[in-house]
Coordinates of C-alpha atoms in Angstrom, one line a residue:
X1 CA 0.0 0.0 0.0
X2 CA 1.2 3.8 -0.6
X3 CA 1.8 6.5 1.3
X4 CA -0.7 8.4 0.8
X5 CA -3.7 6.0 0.8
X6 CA -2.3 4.9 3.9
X7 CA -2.4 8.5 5.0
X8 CA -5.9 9.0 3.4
X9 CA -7.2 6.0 5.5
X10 CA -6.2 7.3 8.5
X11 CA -7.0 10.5 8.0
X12 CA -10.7 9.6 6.6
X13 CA -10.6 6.9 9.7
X14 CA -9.3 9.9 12.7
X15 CA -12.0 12.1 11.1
X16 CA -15.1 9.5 11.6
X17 CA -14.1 8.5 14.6
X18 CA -14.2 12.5 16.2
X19 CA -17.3 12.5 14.3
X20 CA -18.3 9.5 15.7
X21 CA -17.2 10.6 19.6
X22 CA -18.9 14.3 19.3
X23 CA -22.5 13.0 17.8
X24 CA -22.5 10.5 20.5
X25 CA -21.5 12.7 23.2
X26 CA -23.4 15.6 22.2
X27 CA -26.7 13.5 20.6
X28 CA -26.9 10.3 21.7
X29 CA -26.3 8.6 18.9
X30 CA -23.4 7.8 16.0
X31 CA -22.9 9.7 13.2
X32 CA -19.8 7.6 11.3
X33 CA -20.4 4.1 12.3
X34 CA -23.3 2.6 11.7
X35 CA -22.8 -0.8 13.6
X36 CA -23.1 1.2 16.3
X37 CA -26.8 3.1 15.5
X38 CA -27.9 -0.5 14.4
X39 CA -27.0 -1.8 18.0
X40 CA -28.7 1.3 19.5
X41 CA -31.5 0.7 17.0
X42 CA -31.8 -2.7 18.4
X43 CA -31.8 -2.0 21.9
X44 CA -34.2 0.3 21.6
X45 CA -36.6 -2.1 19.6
X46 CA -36.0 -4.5 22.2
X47 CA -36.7 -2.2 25.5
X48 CA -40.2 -1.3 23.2
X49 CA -41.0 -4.7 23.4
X50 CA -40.3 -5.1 26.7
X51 CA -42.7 -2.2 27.9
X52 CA -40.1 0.8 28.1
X53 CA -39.8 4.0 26.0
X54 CA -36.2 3.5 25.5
X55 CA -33.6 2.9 26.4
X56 CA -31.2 3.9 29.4
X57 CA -30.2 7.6 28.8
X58 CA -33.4 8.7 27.0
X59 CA -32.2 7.1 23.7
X60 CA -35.3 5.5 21.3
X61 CA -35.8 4.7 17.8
X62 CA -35.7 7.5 15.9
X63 CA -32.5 9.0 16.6
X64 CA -30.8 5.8 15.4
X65 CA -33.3 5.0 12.7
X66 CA -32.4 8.6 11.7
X67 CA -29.0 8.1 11.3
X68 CA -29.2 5.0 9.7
X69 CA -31.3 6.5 6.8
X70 CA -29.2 9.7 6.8
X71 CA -25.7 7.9 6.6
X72 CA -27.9 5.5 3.3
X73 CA -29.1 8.4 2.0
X74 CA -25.6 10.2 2.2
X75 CA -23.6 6.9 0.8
X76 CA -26.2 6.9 -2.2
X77 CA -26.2 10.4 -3.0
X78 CA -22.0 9.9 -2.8
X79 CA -21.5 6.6 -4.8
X80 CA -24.3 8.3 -7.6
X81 CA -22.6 11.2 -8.1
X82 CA -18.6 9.5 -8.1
X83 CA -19.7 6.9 -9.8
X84 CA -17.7 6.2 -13.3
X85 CA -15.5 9.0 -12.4
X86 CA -12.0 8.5 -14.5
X87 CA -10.9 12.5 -14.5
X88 CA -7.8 12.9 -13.2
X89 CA -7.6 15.4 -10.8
X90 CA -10.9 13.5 -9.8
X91 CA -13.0 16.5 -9.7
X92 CA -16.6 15.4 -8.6
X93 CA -15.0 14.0 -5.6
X94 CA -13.5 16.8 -4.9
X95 CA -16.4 18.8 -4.7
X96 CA -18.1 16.3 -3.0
X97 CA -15.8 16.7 -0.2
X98 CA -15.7 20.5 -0.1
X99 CA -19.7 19.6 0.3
X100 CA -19.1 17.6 3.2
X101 CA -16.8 19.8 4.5
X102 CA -19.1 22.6 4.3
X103 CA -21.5 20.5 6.1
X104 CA -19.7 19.6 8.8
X105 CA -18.9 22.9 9.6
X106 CA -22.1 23.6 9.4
X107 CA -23.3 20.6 12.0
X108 CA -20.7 22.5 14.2
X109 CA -21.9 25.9 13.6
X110 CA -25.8 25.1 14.2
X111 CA -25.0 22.6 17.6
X112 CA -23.2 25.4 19.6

């Protein structure tokens, strides 16, 4: 493997997972991983069926069913628009990360 994918991994991976740490902190749920939504998705599902609103810490079903369909919706808008790309710079990725950039500041901006 390169340099620079290795370097592209872990800076895609460092980024996720302080994604990841902030969402849960801040909203209860995950944000990057989604094994970890499904779980709380789960839970949740289960507690229902057991007679509580959700589980411990105030955390039901829609936050994680949110984030699930968010990060689908997200991968499928992605994987649409890079899809065929050959360009070289890879231009459409690029933007799309600018995008997500712009996003996240945003998600930081409008959760002070």
């Amino acid at each position: 493997m390169n340099p620079r994918t290795v370097g592209l991994l872990a800076g895609l991976t460092l980024s996720a997972g302080y994604v990841d740490a902030v969402a849960f902190f801040g909203l209860g749920v995950f944000t990057a991983n989604m094994t970890g939504n499904t779980v709380l998705l789960a839970g949740a599902a289960g507690a229902r069926i057991l007679g509580k609103t959700s589980l411990p810490g105030g955390i039901g079903i829609v936050l994680p069913l949110l984030s699930i369909a968010a990060f689908v919706a997200g991968a499928s808008v992605a994987s649409a628009l890079v899809r065929g790309e050959t360009r070289r710079p890879p231009l459409r990725s690029a933007a799309l990360l600018a995008c997500v950039v712009v996003l996240f500041a945003a998600a930081g901006v409008l959760h002070r």
